[in-house]
PDB file of C-alpha atoms and ligand atoms in Angstrom:
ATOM      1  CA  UNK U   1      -8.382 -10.347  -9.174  1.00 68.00           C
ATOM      2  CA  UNK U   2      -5.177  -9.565 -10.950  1.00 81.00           C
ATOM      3  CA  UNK U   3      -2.792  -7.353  -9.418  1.00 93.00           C
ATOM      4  CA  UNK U   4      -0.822  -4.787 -11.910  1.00 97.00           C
ATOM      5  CA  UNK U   5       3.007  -6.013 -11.666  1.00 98.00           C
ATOM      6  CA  UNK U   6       5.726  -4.208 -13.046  1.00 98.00           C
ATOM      7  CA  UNK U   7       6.402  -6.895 -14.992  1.00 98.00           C
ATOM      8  CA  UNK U   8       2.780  -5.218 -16.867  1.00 98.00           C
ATOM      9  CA  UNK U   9       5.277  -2.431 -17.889  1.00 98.00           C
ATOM     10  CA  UNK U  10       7.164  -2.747 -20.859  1.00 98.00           C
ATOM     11  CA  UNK U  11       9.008  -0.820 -23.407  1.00 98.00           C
ATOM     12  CA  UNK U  12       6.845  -0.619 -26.944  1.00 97.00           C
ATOM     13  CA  UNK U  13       8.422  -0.148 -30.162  1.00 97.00           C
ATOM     14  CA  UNK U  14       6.241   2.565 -31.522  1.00 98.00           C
ATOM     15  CA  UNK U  15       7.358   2.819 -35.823  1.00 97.00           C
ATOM     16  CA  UNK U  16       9.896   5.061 -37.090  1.00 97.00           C
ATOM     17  CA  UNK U  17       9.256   6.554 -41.126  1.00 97.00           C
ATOM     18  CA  UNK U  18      13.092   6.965 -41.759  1.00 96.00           C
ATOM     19  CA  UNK U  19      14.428   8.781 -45.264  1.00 94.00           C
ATOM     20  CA  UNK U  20      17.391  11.183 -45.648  1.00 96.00           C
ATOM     21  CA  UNK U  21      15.075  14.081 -44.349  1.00 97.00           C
ATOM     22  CA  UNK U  22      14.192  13.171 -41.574  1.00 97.00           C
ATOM     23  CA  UNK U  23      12.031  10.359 -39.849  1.00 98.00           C
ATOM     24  CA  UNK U  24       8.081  10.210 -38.704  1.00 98.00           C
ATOM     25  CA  UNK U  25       7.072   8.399 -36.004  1.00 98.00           C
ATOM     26  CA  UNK U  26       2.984   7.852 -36.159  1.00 97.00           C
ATOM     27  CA  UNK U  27       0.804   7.093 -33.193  1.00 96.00           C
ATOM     28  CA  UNK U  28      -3.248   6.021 -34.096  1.00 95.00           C
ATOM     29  CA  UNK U  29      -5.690   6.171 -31.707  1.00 92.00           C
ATOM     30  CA  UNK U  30      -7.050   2.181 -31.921  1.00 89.00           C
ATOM     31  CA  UNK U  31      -3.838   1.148 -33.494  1.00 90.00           C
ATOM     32  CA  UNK U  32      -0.968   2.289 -31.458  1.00 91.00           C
ATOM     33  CA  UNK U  33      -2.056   1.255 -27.971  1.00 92.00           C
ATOM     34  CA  UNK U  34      -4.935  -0.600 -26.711  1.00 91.00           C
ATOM     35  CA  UNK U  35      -6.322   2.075 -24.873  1.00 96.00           C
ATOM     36  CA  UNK U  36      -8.291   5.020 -26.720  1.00 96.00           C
ATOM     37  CA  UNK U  37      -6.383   7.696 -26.409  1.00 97.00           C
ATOM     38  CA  UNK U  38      -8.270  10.842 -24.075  1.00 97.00           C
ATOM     39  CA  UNK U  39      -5.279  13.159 -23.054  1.00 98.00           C
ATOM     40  CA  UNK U  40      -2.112  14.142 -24.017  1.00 98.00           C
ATOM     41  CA  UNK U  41       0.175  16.192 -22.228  1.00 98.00           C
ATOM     42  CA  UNK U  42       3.863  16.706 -22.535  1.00 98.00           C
ATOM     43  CA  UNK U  43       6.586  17.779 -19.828  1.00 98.00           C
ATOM     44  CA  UNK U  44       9.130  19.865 -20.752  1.00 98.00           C
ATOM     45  CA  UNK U  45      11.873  22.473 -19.466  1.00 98.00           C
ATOM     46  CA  UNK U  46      12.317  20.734 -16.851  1.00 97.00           C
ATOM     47  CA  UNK U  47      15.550  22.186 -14.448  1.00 96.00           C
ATOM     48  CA  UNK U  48      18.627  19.624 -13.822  1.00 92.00           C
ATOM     49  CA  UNK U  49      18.444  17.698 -11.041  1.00 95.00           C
ATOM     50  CA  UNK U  50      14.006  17.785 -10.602  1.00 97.00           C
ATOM     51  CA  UNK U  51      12.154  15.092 -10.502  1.00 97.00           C
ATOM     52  CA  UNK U  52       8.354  14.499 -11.735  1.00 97.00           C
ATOM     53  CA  UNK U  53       5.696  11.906 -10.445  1.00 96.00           C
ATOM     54  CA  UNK U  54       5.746  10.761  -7.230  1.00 96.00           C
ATOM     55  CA  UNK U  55       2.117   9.246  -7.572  1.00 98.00           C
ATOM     56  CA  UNK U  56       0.302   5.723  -9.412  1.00 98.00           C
ATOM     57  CA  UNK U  57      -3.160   5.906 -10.590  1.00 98.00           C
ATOM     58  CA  UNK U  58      -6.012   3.764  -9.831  1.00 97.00           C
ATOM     59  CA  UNK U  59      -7.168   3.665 -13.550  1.00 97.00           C
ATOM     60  CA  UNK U  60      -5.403   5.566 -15.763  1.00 98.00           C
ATOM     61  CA  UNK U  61      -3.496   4.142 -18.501  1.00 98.00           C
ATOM     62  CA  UNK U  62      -0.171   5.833 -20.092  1.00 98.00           C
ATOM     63  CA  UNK U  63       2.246   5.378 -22.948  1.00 98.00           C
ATOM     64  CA  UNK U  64       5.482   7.699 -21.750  1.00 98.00           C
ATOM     65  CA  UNK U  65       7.454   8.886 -24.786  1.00 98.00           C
ATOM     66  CA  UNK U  66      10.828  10.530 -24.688  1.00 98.00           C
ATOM     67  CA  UNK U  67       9.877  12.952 -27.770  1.00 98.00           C
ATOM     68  CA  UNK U  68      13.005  14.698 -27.062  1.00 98.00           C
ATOM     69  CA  UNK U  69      15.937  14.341 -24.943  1.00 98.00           C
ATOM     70  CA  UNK U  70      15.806  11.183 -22.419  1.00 98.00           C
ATOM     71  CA  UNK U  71      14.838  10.648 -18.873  1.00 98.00           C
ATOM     72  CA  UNK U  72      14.535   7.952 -16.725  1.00 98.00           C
ATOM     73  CA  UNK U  73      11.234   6.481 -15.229  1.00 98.00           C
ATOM     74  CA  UNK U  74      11.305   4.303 -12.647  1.00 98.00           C
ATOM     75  CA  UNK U  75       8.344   2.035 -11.833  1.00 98.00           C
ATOM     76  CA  UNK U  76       7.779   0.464  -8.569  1.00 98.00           C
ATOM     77  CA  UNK U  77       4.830  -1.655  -7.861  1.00 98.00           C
ATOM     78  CA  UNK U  78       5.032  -2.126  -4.176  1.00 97.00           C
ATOM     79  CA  UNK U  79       7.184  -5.143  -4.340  1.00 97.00           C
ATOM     80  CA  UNK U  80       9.749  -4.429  -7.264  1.00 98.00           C
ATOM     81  CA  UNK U  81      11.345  -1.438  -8.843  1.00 98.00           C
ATOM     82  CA  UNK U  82      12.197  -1.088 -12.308  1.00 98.00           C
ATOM     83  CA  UNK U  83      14.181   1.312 -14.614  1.00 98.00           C
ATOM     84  CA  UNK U  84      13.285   1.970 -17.676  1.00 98.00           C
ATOM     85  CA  UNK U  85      15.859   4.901 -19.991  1.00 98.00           C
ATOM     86  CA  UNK U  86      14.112   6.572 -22.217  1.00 98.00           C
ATOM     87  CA  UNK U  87      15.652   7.903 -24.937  1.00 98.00           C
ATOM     88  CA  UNK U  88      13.993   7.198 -28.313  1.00 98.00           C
ATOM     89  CA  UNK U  89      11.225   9.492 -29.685  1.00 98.00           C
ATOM     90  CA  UNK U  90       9.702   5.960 -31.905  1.00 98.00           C
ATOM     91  CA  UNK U  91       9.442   3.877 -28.593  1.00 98.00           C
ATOM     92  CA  UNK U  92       7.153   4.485 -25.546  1.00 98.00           C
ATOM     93  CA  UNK U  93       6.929   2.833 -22.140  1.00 98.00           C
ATOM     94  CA  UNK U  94       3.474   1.175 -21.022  1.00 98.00           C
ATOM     95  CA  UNK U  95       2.461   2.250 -17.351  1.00 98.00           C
ATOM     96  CA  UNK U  96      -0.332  -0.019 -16.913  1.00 98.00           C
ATOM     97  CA  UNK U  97      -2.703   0.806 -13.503  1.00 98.00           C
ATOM     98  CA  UNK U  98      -1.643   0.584 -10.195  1.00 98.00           C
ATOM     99  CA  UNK U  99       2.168   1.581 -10.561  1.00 98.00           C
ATOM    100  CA  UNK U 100       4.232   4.124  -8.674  1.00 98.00           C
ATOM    101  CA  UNK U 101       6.273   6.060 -10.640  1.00 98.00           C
ATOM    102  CA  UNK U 102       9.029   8.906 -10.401  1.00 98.00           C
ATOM    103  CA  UNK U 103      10.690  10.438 -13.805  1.00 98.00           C
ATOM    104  CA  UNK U 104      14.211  11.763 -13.114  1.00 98.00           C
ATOM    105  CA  UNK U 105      17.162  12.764 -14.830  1.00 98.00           C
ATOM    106  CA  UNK U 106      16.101  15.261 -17.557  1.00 98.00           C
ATOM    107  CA  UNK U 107      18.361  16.135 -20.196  1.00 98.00           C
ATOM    108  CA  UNK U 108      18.740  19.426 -21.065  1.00 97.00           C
ATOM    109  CA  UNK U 109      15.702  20.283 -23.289  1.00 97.00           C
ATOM    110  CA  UNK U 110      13.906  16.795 -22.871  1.00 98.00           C
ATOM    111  CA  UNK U 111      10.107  16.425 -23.709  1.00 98.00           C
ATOM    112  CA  UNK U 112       8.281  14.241 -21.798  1.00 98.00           C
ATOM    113  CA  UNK U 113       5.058  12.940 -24.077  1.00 98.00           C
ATOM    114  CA  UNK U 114       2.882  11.396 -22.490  1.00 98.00           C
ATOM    115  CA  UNK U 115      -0.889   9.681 -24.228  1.00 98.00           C
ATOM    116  CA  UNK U 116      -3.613   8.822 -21.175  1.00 98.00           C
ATOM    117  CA  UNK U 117      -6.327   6.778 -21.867  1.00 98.00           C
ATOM    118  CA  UNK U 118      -8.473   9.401 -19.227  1.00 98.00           C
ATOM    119  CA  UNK U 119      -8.847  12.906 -18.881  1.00 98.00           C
ATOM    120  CA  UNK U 120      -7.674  14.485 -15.810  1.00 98.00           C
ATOM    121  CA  UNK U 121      -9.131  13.367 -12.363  1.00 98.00           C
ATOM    122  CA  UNK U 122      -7.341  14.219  -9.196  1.00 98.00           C
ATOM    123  CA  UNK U 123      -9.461  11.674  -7.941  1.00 98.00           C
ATOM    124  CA  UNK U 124      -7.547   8.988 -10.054  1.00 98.00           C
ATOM    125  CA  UNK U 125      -4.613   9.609  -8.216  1.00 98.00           C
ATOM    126  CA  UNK U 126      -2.600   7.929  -5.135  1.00 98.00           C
ATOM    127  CA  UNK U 127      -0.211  11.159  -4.126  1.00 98.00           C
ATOM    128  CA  UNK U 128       0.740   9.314  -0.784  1.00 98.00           C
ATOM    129  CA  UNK U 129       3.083   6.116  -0.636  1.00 98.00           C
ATOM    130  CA  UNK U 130       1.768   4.456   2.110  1.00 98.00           C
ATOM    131  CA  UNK U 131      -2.091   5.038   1.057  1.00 98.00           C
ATOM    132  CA  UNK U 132      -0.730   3.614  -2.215  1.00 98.00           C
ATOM    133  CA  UNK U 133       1.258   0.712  -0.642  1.00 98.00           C
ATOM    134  CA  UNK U 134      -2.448  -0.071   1.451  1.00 97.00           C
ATOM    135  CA  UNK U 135      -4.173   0.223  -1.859  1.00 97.00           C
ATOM    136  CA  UNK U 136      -2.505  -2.445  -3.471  1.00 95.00           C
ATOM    137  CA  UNK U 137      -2.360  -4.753   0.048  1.00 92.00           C
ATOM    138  CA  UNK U 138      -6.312  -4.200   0.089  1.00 89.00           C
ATOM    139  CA  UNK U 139      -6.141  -5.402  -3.892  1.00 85.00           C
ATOM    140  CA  UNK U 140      -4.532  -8.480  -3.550  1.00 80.00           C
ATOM    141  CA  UNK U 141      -7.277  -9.474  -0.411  1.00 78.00           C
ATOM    142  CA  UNK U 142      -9.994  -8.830  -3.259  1.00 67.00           C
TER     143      UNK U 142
HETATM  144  P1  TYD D   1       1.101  15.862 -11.982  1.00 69.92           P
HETATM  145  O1  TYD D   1       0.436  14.753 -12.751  1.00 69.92           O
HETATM  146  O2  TYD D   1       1.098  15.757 -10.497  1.00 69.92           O
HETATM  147  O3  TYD D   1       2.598  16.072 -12.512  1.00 69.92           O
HETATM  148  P2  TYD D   1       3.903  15.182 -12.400  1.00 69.92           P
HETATM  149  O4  TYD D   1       3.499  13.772 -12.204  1.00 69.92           O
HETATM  150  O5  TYD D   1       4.592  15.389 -13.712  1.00 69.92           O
HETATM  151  O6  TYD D   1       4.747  15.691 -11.300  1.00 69.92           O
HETATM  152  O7  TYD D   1       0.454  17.245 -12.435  1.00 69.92           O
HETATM  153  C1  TYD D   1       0.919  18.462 -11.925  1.00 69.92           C
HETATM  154  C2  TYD D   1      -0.237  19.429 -11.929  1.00 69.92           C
HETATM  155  O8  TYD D   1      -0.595  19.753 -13.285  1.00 69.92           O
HETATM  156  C3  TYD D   1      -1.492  18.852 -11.310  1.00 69.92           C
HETATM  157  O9  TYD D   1      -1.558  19.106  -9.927  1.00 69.92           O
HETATM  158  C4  TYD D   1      -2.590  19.547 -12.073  1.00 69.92           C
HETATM  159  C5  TYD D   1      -1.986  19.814 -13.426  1.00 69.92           C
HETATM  160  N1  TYD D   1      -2.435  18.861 -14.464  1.00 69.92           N
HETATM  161  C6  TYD D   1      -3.626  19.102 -15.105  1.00 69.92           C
HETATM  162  O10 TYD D   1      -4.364  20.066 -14.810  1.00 69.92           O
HETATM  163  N2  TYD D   1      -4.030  18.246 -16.096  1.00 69.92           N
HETATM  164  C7  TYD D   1      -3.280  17.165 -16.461  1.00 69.92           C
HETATM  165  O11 TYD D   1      -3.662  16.419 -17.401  1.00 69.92           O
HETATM  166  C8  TYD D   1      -2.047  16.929 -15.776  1.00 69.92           C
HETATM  167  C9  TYD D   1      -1.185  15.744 -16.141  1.00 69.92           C
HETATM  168  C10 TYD D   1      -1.656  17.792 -14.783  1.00 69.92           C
END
């Protein structure tokens, strides 16, 4: 069975419509990310110093857009950490299954976008480390 790595997680270039007045970045449902999109939410006003997260999901797919502002989301899949900066509204990060994650250091007036290939489900998430870090010990024995 394959285990989600961070190394599943990577930085997509999303498209960026650039003229004088401005720029358009599009996302499709189909085209954009191969997931169909279920649930969007965004994050926003979020105080100095805070941080978001603290959880992986069992199933849920995510594309995590900086649509303002920039943050920083770091992925950790039991066994490696990662970093990812976010700070460019026409690219978005891939959080594949299976991946702790924390988003820190907000600018002022940043907006966290983020598309989920599920609606909400508490029962979709892993809120504990160590019941996440058994999780993915009892994947790998699958
Ligand atoms: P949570 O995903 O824990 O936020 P974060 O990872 O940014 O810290 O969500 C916080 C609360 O918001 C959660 O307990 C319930 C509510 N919520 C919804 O009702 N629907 C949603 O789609 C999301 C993302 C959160």
């Amino acid at each position: 069975m394959k285990i989600n790595s961070v190394y599943d997680c990577s930085i997509i270039e999303i498209n960026k419509h650039q003229n004088e007045k401005g720029n358009i970045t599009v996302i499709e449902n189909g085209l954009t990310v191969d997931f169909d999109v279920n649930r969007i939410y965004y994050l926003y006003d979020v105080p100095g110093g805070e941080s978001r997260g603290g959880h992986a999901h069992k199933e849920l797919k995510q594309l995590i857009i900086a649509a303002s502002g920039s943050f920083n989301v770091v992925l950790d899949d039991g066994r490696t950490k990662r970093t990812f900066t976010l700070n460019r509204p026409y690219q978005g990060l891939l959080v594949v299954p299976g991946i702790w994650r924390e988003l820190n250091d907000f600018s002022s007036g940043s907006v966290c976008l983020v598309l989920a290939s599920e609606h909400y489900s508490e029962s979709d998430y892993l809120r504990d480390y160590t019941e996440f870090l058994i999780y993915k010990t009892d994947k790998t024995q699958l």
